[in-house]
Amino acid sequence: MGIQEIKRIFSVGNTFVMMMTLLTGFFLWDLLSDPLGIQLNVFFRRTEDFMADFFNVQRYIADWDPYHNTINGLGEKCYLPFTYLFLELFNGFFHYSDATLSDCYASSTAMLSCVMFVLLSVMVFYHSLNKLVACSTVQKVLIFFSSIMLFAIERGNMIILCAALLCYFLAYKDAASPWKRVFALSCLCIISVIKIYPVVFGLFLLRDKRYRAIAYCIVLSLLMVFLPFLFFKGQFGNISQMIVNLSVFAETYNPSQLFPRFGITPLVVAGTVYLQKTITETMLDTCDLLTMLMCIASVVLFFQEKTVWKQTALLALPLLMYPTNSAFYCGLYMLPVLFLFLRESHSSSIHYIYMLFFCILLNPFQMVINETAVSWMISDMAAIFFWLFLLVDATSRWVSSASFSRCQSSMKML
């Protein structure tokens, strides 16, 4: 077997498949050996409130007055009305207004509507990946066994559809067909209205000076933000209540609340709790400042970077690290980055490092140390170090490119 054959076998893409297959195999073997054991930590609260993100929203909108609904507190009702209106399509004609989660689980109608929603989300996501890149089926199937995807599926969260729409946007934003470009822009508007923060991907349009496309997105997004209020009790009067709910939400999901999520500050808080250390306001302020500086650096470097997957990563990583409540399923924003990376990667040492970060980020195998689940912390650390590595990489490339350009200019003057 020659060197070239060995390089082909252990290419970045093949090595990723080998590592993820191994991690998934360990996860499934341990889960099947002990269904109620450690591996159940891959799900939020070990499935104690299975599919709660879907069923809770159905309960909130049952009386068409979600912003004043008191189930689980007002802080849970901070979505824009477009999201509530969309999920109403999957209510399954079940009467949710007085139902508990147990009632939902006991209803075949409610469970069927939830399963249909999740299956639709997964199918659309898989289809969007096929449109984004032509990676192998094995690579795409393995993604559905990643910790991030399993976490999102168990929650029944809109994030899977949002990640799919992001893939469509990235796939079609530069398409030759004007209808595909309009579809891409519409996808960007929808995910921006549902999850707000993905609006940052509109910087692709600003980078390419597509001002008409930006104007289209602004108009469509504003329509999707305000018109759905008309379908609910109180109509536009709900805007002030939604703002109040947002403030309650921010207080509820402050860094002291420990649950699987991304961010530098939550990781430091979790680490101090695990190590039984005291966290100070100075430490929190430092983490917040570092996050802000890295976000600014990401945006600046985005306009200088030439590689598509790195451009996408420079925008996706702030979505994981900046929001107050970047729950673990927000890692789905990195999956388009992964497949763009696999398409463009070469067998260089730096690409193997990136690949290793991806594997740790997506690792489904759960570890517990001193009765504390730590796998989500390790994934968060991988995302943070991935971000730091990318910023250094992009900065060095930018400096080298700028130096080369100055050298060329000097040579021309001579």
Tab-separated table of C-alpha atoms in Angstrom:
chain	number	residue	atom	x	y	z
A	1	MET	CA	0.000	0.000	0.000
A	2	GLY	CA	1.510	3.296	-1.136
A	3	ILE	CA	1.675	6.602	0.720
A	4	GLN	CA	-0.992	8.136	-1.516
A	5	GLU	CA	-3.365	5.245	-0.786
A	6	ILE	CA	-2.805	5.669	2.963
A	7	LYS	CA	-3.461	9.415	2.657
A	8	ARG	CA	-6.675	8.692	0.774
A	9	ILE	CA	-7.879	6.202	3.390
A	10	PHE	CA	-7.072	8.571	6.235
A	11	SER	CA	-8.274	11.727	4.543
A	12	VAL	CA	-9.986	14.332	6.718
A	13	GLY	CA	-13.444	13.180	5.618
A	14	ASN	CA	-12.717	9.486	6.153
A	15	THR	CA	-11.044	10.098	9.510
A	16	PHE	CA	-14.070	12.095	10.635
A	17	VAL	CA	-16.318	9.152	9.700
A	18	MET	CA	-14.069	6.696	11.567
A	19	MET	CA	-13.965	8.777	14.748
A	20	MET	CA	-17.700	9.573	14.777
A	21	THR	CA	-18.554	5.924	14.052
A	22	LEU	CA	-16.394	4.859	16.981
A	23	LEU	CA	-17.921	7.425	19.360
A	24	THR	CA	-21.458	6.606	18.194
A	25	GLY	CA	-20.774	2.889	18.598
A	26	PHE	CA	-19.573	3.362	22.193
A	27	PHE	CA	-22.627	5.524	22.912
A	28	LEU	CA	-25.168	3.060	21.479
A	29	TRP	CA	-23.488	0.044	23.074
A	30	ASP	CA	-23.525	1.625	26.532
A	31	LEU	CA	-27.065	2.985	26.070
A	32	LEU	CA	-28.444	-0.418	25.034
A	33	SER	CA	-26.540	-2.134	27.836
A	34	ASP	CA	-28.067	0.202	30.421
A	35	PRO	CA	-31.010	2.240	28.995
A	36	LEU	CA	-31.391	4.187	32.247
A	37	GLY	CA	-27.673	4.713	32.768
A	38	ILE	CA	-25.117	7.408	32.069
A	39	GLN	CA	-25.801	7.710	28.332
A	40	LEU	CA	-29.284	9.067	29.017
A	41	ASN	CA	-27.535	12.338	29.921
A	42	VAL	CA	-27.337	13.072	26.203
A	43	PHE	CA	-30.936	14.274	26.597
A	44	PHE	CA	-32.086	17.280	28.595
A	45	ARG	CA	-33.052	16.210	32.135
A	46	ARG	CA	-32.683	12.612	30.985
A	47	THR	CA	-36.062	12.855	29.126
A	48	GLU	CA	-38.002	13.804	32.281
A	49	ASP	CA	-40.010	16.277	30.202
A	50	PHE	CA	-39.817	14.617	26.788
A	51	MET	CA	-40.596	16.916	23.800
A	52	ALA	CA	-41.408	19.748	26.214
A	53	ASP	CA	-40.383	22.540	23.818
A	54	PHE	CA	-43.098	21.438	21.408
A	55	PHE	CA	-45.847	20.609	23.888
A	56	ASN	CA	-45.256	23.637	26.114
A	57	VAL	CA	-45.619	26.043	23.204
A	58	GLN	CA	-48.843	24.294	22.204
A	59	ARG	CA	-50.112	24.826	25.749
A	60	TYR	CA	-49.074	28.495	25.729
A	61	ILE	CA	-50.979	29.284	22.526
A	62	ALA	CA	-54.065	27.138	23.226
A	63	ASP	CA	-56.163	30.204	24.132
A	64	TRP	CA	-54.504	32.483	21.545
A	65	ASP	CA	-53.033	34.664	24.268
A	66	PRO	CA	-49.481	33.340	24.739
A	67	TYR	CA	-47.863	36.508	26.100
A	68	HIS	CA	-50.095	36.502	29.183
A	69	ASN	CA	-50.074	32.744	29.732
A	70	THR	CA	-48.637	31.921	33.166
A	71	ILE	CA	-47.701	28.244	32.645
A	72	ASN	CA	-43.978	27.935	33.553
A	73	GLY	CA	-43.786	31.715	34.058
A	74	LEU	CA	-43.942	34.685	31.692
A	75	GLY	CA	-40.256	34.369	30.803
A	76	GLU	CA	-41.061	31.375	28.592
A	77	LYS	CA	-43.288	33.482	26.292
A	78	CYS	CA	-40.798	35.618	24.410
A	79	TYR	CA	-41.015	34.218	20.875
A	80	LEU	CA	-42.276	36.524	18.174
A	81	PRO	CA	-45.857	35.593	17.160
A	82	PHE	CA	-44.763	34.110	13.822
A	83	THR	CA	-43.325	31.120	15.705
A	84	TYR	CA	-46.510	30.552	17.684
A	85	LEU	CA	-48.581	30.863	14.524
A	86	PHE	CA	-46.422	28.318	12.701
A	87	LEU	CA	-46.525	25.759	15.517
A	88	GLU	CA	-50.298	26.117	15.702
A	89	LEU	CA	-50.332	24.170	12.417
A	90	PHE	CA	-49.242	21.094	14.400
A	91	ASN	CA	-51.690	21.246	17.281
A	92	GLY	CA	-53.295	17.979	16.128
A	93	PHE	CA	-56.743	19.221	17.184
A	94	PHE	CA	-55.887	18.346	20.774
A	95	HIS	CA	-57.272	20.639	23.485
A	96	TYR	CA	-54.083	21.939	25.126
A	97	SER	CA	-55.455	24.798	27.236
A	98	ASP	CA	-55.936	22.745	30.426
A	99	ALA	CA	-53.531	19.928	29.587
A	100	THR	CA	-50.410	18.999	31.520
A	101	LEU	CA	-47.360	17.410	29.929
A	102	SER	CA	-48.606	14.067	31.241
A	103	ASP	CA	-51.916	14.635	29.445
A	104	CYS	CA	-50.011	15.302	26.227
A	105	TYR	CA	-47.989	12.109	26.593
A	106	ALA	CA	-51.179	10.125	27.225
A	107	SER	CA	-52.885	11.463	24.100
A	108	SER	CA	-52.171	9.566	20.882
A	109	THR	CA	-53.351	12.615	18.924
A	110	ALA	CA	-50.929	14.954	20.663
A	111	MET	CA	-48.033	12.499	20.368
A	112	LEU	CA	-48.740	11.932	16.683
A	113	SER	CA	-48.684	15.669	15.975
A	114	CYS	CA	-45.374	15.981	17.818
A	115	VAL	CA	-43.831	13.042	15.979
A	116	MET	CA	-44.983	14.482	12.659
A	117	PHE	CA	-43.370	17.817	13.527
A	118	VAL	CA	-40.059	16.203	14.480
A	119	LEU	CA	-40.034	13.897	11.444
A	120	LEU	CA	-40.759	16.836	9.151
A	121	SER	CA	-37.941	18.819	10.777
A	122	VAL	CA	-35.451	15.973	10.381
A	123	MET	CA	-36.456	15.270	6.762
A	124	VAL	CA	-36.217	18.934	5.784
A	125	PHE	CA	-32.839	19.194	7.488
A	126	TYR	CA	-31.487	16.160	5.641
A	127	HIS	CA	-32.811	17.541	2.342
A	128	SER	CA	-31.213	20.919	3.003
A	129	LEU	CA	-27.837	19.275	3.641
A	130	ASN	CA	-28.099	17.518	0.275
A	131	LYS	CA	-28.687	20.885	-1.378
A	132	LEU	CA	-25.805	22.528	0.468
A	133	VAL	CA	-23.042	20.010	-0.272
A	134	ALA	CA	-22.519	16.641	-1.910
A	135	CYS	CA	-21.025	14.811	1.081
A	136	SER	CA	-21.377	11.103	1.665
A	137	THR	CA	-24.575	9.613	3.061
A	138	VAL	CA	-22.597	8.049	5.917
A	139	GLN	CA	-21.369	11.461	7.055
A	140	LYS	CA	-24.903	12.859	7.043
A	141	VAL	CA	-26.427	9.872	8.828
A	142	LEU	CA	-23.786	10.042	11.566
A	143	ILE	CA	-24.812	13.626	12.284
A	144	PHE	CA	-28.223	12.418	13.457
A	145	PHE	CA	-26.481	10.436	16.212
A	146	SER	CA	-24.494	13.457	17.412
A	147	SER	CA	-25.165	14.777	20.894
A	148	ILE	CA	-26.430	18.074	19.511
A	149	MET	CA	-28.960	16.502	17.150
A	150	LEU	CA	-30.197	13.976	19.728
A	151	PHE	CA	-30.624	16.808	22.233
A	152	ALA	CA	-32.621	18.868	19.697
A	153	ILE	CA	-34.840	15.957	18.628
A	154	GLU	CA	-35.703	15.094	22.227
A	155	ARG	CA	-36.678	18.713	22.883
A	156	GLY	CA	-38.937	18.940	19.816
A	157	ASN	CA	-37.470	22.382	19.193
A	158	MET	CA	-37.787	24.650	16.147
A	159	ILE	CA	-33.991	24.816	15.970
A	160	ILE	CA	-33.819	21.827	13.581
A	161	LEU	CA	-35.992	23.609	11.015
A	162	CYS	CA	-33.993	26.798	11.542
A	163	ALA	CA	-30.728	24.958	10.862
A	164	ALA	CA	-32.322	23.515	7.713
A	165	LEU	CA	-33.376	26.974	6.508
A	166	LEU	CA	-29.853	28.212	7.165
A	167	CYS	CA	-28.537	25.441	4.894
A	168	TYR	CA	-30.976	26.503	2.174
A	169	PHE	CA	-29.849	30.118	2.521
A	170	LEU	CA	-26.180	29.173	2.209
A	171	ALA	CA	-26.927	26.837	-0.712
A	172	TYR	CA	-29.032	29.232	-2.794
A	173	LYS	CA	-27.967	32.788	-1.853
A	174	ASP	CA	-25.703	32.979	-4.898
A	175	ALA	CA	-27.799	30.794	-7.234
A	176	ALA	CA	-28.198	31.728	-10.884
A	177	SER	CA	-31.976	31.421	-10.658
A	178	PRO	CA	-33.612	34.573	-9.188
A	179	TRP	CA	-36.365	32.417	-7.652
A	180	LYS	CA	-33.800	30.365	-5.744
A	181	ARG	CA	-32.169	33.557	-4.489
A	182	VAL	CA	-35.553	34.863	-3.316
A	183	PHE	CA	-36.163	31.516	-1.590
A	184	ALA	CA	-32.760	31.805	0.119
A	185	LEU	CA	-33.513	35.326	1.320
A	186	SER	CA	-36.933	34.226	2.583
A	187	CYS	CA	-35.288	31.411	4.559
A	188	LEU	CA	-32.951	33.938	6.170
A	189	CYS	CA	-35.917	36.118	7.127
A	190	ILE	CA	-37.814	33.197	8.655
A	191	ILE	CA	-34.956	32.004	10.871
A	192	SER	CA	-34.228	35.603	11.882
A	193	VAL	CA	-37.832	36.073	12.983
A	194	ILE	CA	-37.935	32.733	14.818
A	195	LYS	CA	-34.553	32.802	16.590
A	196	ILE	CA	-33.517	36.483	16.095
A	197	TYR	CA	-29.743	35.980	16.299
A	198	PRO	CA	-29.336	34.268	12.878
A	199	VAL	CA	-29.918	37.706	11.329
A	200	VAL	CA	-26.125	37.948	11.587
A	201	PHE	CA	-25.906	35.766	8.447
A	202	GLY	CA	-27.282	38.764	6.567
A	203	LEU	CA	-23.699	40.028	6.659
A	204	PHE	CA	-23.130	37.752	3.647
A	205	LEU	CA	-25.392	40.128	1.724
A	206	LEU	CA	-23.633	43.213	3.071
A	207	ARG	CA	-20.258	41.712	2.187
A	208	ASP	CA	-21.384	41.273	-1.432
A	209	LYS	CA	-23.036	44.742	-1.483
A	210	ARG	CA	-26.438	43.252	-2.323
A	211	TYR	CA	-28.434	46.213	-1.080
A	212	ARG	CA	-31.656	45.300	-2.891
A	213	ALA	CA	-31.579	41.881	-1.248
A	214	ILE	CA	-31.034	43.551	2.140
A	215	ALA	CA	-34.018	45.846	1.518
A	216	TYR	CA	-36.163	42.827	0.593
A	217	CYS	CA	-35.129	41.048	3.805
A	218	ILE	CA	-35.886	44.080	5.948
A	219	VAL	CA	-39.377	44.521	4.483
A	220	LEU	CA	-40.260	40.806	4.644
A	221	SER	CA	-38.877	40.436	8.175
A	222	LEU	CA	-40.856	43.434	9.434
A	223	LEU	CA	-44.033	42.000	7.944
A	224	MET	CA	-43.384	38.642	9.619
A	225	VAL	CA	-42.607	40.373	12.921
A	226	PHE	CA	-45.715	42.547	13.178
A	227	LEU	CA	-48.558	41.060	11.098
A	228	PRO	CA	-48.851	37.806	13.130
A	229	PHE	CA	-49.738	39.879	16.215
A	230	LEU	CA	-53.136	40.421	14.582
A	231	PHE	CA	-54.010	36.733	15.033
A	232	PHE	CA	-53.734	36.799	18.831
A	233	LYS	CA	-55.784	38.352	21.591
A	234	GLY	CA	-54.602	41.869	22.338
A	235	GLN	CA	-52.961	42.123	18.921
A	236	PHE	CA	-50.296	44.877	18.916
A	237	GLY	CA	-50.875	45.460	22.613
A	238	ASN	CA	-48.844	42.271	23.148
A	239	ILE	CA	-45.631	43.994	22.045
A	240	SER	CA	-45.080	45.686	25.419
A	241	GLN	CA	-45.857	42.440	27.267
A	242	MET	CA	-43.403	40.529	25.057
A	243	ILE	CA	-40.665	43.011	26.026
A	244	VAL	CA	-41.484	42.450	29.710
A	245	ASN	CA	-41.330	38.690	29.125
A	246	LEU	CA	-37.919	39.049	27.502
A	247	SER	CA	-36.548	40.748	30.605
A	248	VAL	CA	-37.943	37.937	32.770
A	249	PHE	CA	-36.398	35.420	30.367
A	250	ALA	CA	-32.962	37.056	30.700
A	251	GLU	CA	-33.174	36.889	34.491
A	252	THR	CA	-34.369	33.285	34.489
A	253	TYR	CA	-31.604	31.992	32.223
A	254	ASN	CA	-28.713	33.924	33.750
A	255	PRO	CA	-25.278	32.235	33.905
A	256	SER	CA	-25.911	30.870	37.401
A	257	GLN	CA	-28.509	28.465	35.963
A	258	LEU	CA	-26.665	25.267	35.112
A	259	PHE	CA	-27.866	23.247	32.141
A	260	PRO	CA	-26.278	22.120	28.842
A	261	ARG	CA	-25.527	25.255	26.852
A	262	PHE	CA	-22.742	27.062	25.056
A	263	GLY	CA	-20.787	30.104	26.141
A	264	ILE	CA	-17.596	31.118	27.896
A	265	THR	CA	-19.392	32.500	30.939
A	266	PRO	CA	-21.660	29.446	31.508
A	267	LEU	CA	-18.625	27.177	31.193
A	268	VAL	CA	-16.683	29.129	33.824
A	269	VAL	CA	-19.717	29.118	36.142
A	270	ALA	CA	-20.172	25.364	35.673
A	271	GLY	CA	-16.461	24.815	36.286
A	272	THR	CA	-16.456	26.765	39.535
A	273	VAL	CA	-19.503	24.849	40.775
A	274	TYR	CA	-17.901	21.539	39.830
A	275	LEU	CA	-14.610	22.494	41.526
A	276	GLN	CA	-16.487	24.003	44.483
A	277	LYS	CA	-14.883	27.400	43.946
A	278	THR	CA	-16.416	30.848	44.328
A	279	ILE	CA	-17.066	32.841	41.181
A	280	THR	CA	-16.745	36.625	41.424
A	281	GLU	CA	-18.345	39.468	39.508
A	282	THR	CA	-14.897	40.278	38.096
A	283	MET	CA	-14.643	36.793	36.595
A	284	LEU	CA	-18.111	37.105	35.044
A	285	ASP	CA	-17.349	40.560	33.649
A	286	THR	CA	-14.063	39.283	32.201
A	287	CYS	CA	-15.808	36.362	30.499
A	288	ASP	CA	-18.499	38.647	29.079
A	289	LEU	CA	-15.866	41.104	27.810
A	290	LEU	CA	-13.829	38.311	26.228
A	291	THR	CA	-16.947	36.986	24.494
A	292	MET	CA	-17.790	40.433	23.156
A	293	LEU	CA	-14.247	41.021	21.872
A	294	MET	CA	-14.185	37.635	20.154
A	295	CYS	CA	-17.566	38.346	18.542
A	296	ILE	CA	-16.287	41.673	17.187
A	297	ALA	CA	-13.127	39.984	15.921
A	298	SER	CA	-15.252	37.327	14.198
A	299	VAL	CA	-17.301	39.909	12.336
A	300	VAL	CA	-14.215	41.922	11.300
A	301	LEU	CA	-12.394	38.801	10.086
A	302	PHE	CA	-15.510	37.605	8.263
A	303	PHE	CA	-15.135	40.499	5.818
A	304	GLN	CA	-11.501	39.566	5.191
A	305	GLU	CA	-11.793	35.764	4.980
A	306	LYS	CA	-11.972	34.120	1.542
A	307	THR	CA	-12.802	30.502	2.463
A	308	VAL	CA	-16.554	29.866	2.561
A	309	TRP	CA	-16.618	27.439	5.488
A	310	LYS	CA	-14.493	29.785	7.587
A	311	GLN	CA	-16.739	32.721	6.695
A	312	THR	CA	-19.739	30.711	7.865
A	313	ALA	CA	-17.955	29.585	11.040
A	314	LEU	CA	-16.975	33.158	11.898
A	315	LEU	CA	-20.673	34.035	11.951
A	316	ALA	CA	-21.988	30.781	13.460
A	317	LEU	CA	-19.711	30.683	16.503
A	318	PRO	CA	-20.926	34.023	17.941
A	319	LEU	CA	-24.447	32.545	17.712
A	320	LEU	CA	-23.293	29.793	20.053
A	321	MET	CA	-21.327	31.985	22.444
A	322	TYR	CA	-23.059	35.362	22.706
A	323	PRO	CA	-26.775	34.771	23.513
A	324	THR	CA	-27.847	34.586	27.157
A	325	ASN	CA	-29.524	31.218	26.641
A	326	SER	CA	-27.584	29.393	23.955
A	327	ALA	CA	-28.973	25.957	24.740
A	328	PHE	CA	-26.981	22.919	23.618
A	329	TYR	CA	-29.078	22.421	20.480
A	330	CYS	CA	-27.789	25.768	19.149
A	331	GLY	CA	-24.761	23.747	18.105
A	332	LEU	CA	-26.842	22.802	15.053
A	333	TYR	CA	-25.718	26.108	13.528
A	334	MET	CA	-22.272	24.506	13.237
A	335	LEU	CA	-23.475	21.598	11.094
A	336	PRO	CA	-23.563	23.622	7.828
A	337	VAL	CA	-20.045	24.731	8.753
A	338	LEU	CA	-19.006	21.089	9.205
A	339	PHE	CA	-20.224	19.981	5.784
A	340	LEU	CA	-18.756	23.004	4.026
A	341	PHE	CA	-15.506	22.170	5.813
A	342	LEU	CA	-15.614	18.512	4.715
A	343	ARG	CA	-16.180	19.633	1.139
A	344	GLU	CA	-13.250	22.046	1.126
A	345	SER	CA	-10.818	20.373	3.542
A	346	HIS	CA	-7.367	19.147	2.571
A	347	SER	CA	-5.081	16.632	4.251
A	348	SER	CA	-3.071	19.237	6.135
A	349	SER	CA	-2.369	19.195	9.860
A	350	ILE	CA	-4.494	22.283	10.504
A	351	HIS	CA	-7.549	20.624	8.919
A	352	TYR	CA	-7.112	17.551	11.108
A	353	ILE	CA	-7.133	19.859	14.143
A	354	TYR	CA	-10.400	21.415	12.991
A	355	MET	CA	-11.812	17.941	12.368
A	356	LEU	CA	-10.874	16.879	15.895
A	357	PHE	CA	-12.693	19.905	17.326
A	358	PHE	CA	-15.792	18.940	15.343
A	359	CYS	CA	-15.695	15.366	16.666
A	360	ILE	CA	-15.424	16.530	20.279
A	361	LEU	CA	-18.217	19.036	19.719
A	362	LEU	CA	-20.553	16.388	18.300
A	363	ASN	CA	-19.485	13.464	20.515
A	364	PRO	CA	-22.605	11.598	21.752
A	365	PHE	CA	-20.754	9.470	24.317
A	366	GLN	CA	-21.582	10.720	27.800
A	367	MET	CA	-19.110	10.933	30.661
A	368	VAL	CA	-19.831	11.517	34.339
A	369	ILE	CA	-17.192	12.613	36.854
A	370	ASN	CA	-18.060	12.785	40.540
A	371	GLU	CA	-21.742	12.321	39.663
A	372	THR	CA	-21.641	15.346	37.357
A	373	ALA	CA	-22.329	15.055	33.607
A	374	VAL	CA	-19.360	16.738	31.933
A	375	SER	CA	-19.756	15.856	28.249
A	376	TRP	CA	-21.619	19.065	27.434
A	377	MET	CA	-18.848	21.057	29.138
A	378	ILE	CA	-16.232	19.284	27.019
A	379	SER	CA	-18.249	20.060	23.873
A	380	ASP	CA	-18.472	23.695	24.957
A	381	MET	CA	-14.712	23.787	25.511
A	382	ALA	CA	-14.179	22.307	22.051
A	383	ALA	CA	-16.351	25.044	20.515
A	384	ILE	CA	-14.461	27.770	22.414
A	385	PHE	CA	-11.039	26.456	21.420
A	386	PHE	CA	-12.304	25.952	17.850
A	387	TRP	CA	-13.285	29.634	17.856
A	388	LEU	CA	-9.936	30.798	19.263
A	389	PHE	CA	-8.038	28.632	16.788
A	390	LEU	CA	-10.134	29.958	13.898
A	391	LEU	CA	-9.609	33.582	14.953
A	392	VAL	CA	-5.837	33.088	15.131
A	393	ASP	CA	-5.842	31.219	11.817
A	394	ALA	CA	-7.945	33.863	10.044
A	395	THR	CA	-5.899	36.715	11.526
A	396	SER	CA	-2.592	35.202	10.425
A	397	ARG	CA	-3.936	34.642	6.920
A	398	TRP	CA	-5.208	38.224	6.787
A	399	VAL	CA	-1.872	39.654	7.975
A	400	SER	CA	0.051	37.482	5.501
A	401	SER	CA	-2.245	38.514	2.660
A	402	ALA	CA	-1.936	42.195	3.569
A	403	SER	CA	1.859	41.934	3.774
A	404	PHE	CA	2.005	40.201	0.396
A	405	SER	CA	-0.195	42.902	-1.163
A	406	ARG	CA	2.033	45.659	0.210
A	407	CYS	CA	5.101	43.846	-1.097
A	408	GLN	CA	3.529	43.589	-4.563
A	409	SER	CA	2.666	47.284	-4.523
A	410	SER	CA	6.240	48.158	-3.568
A	411	MET	CA	7.627	45.986	-6.370
A	412	LYS	CA	5.353	47.698	-8.897
A	413	MET	CA	6.548	51.116	-7.751
A	414	LEU	CA	10.135	50.004	-8.296
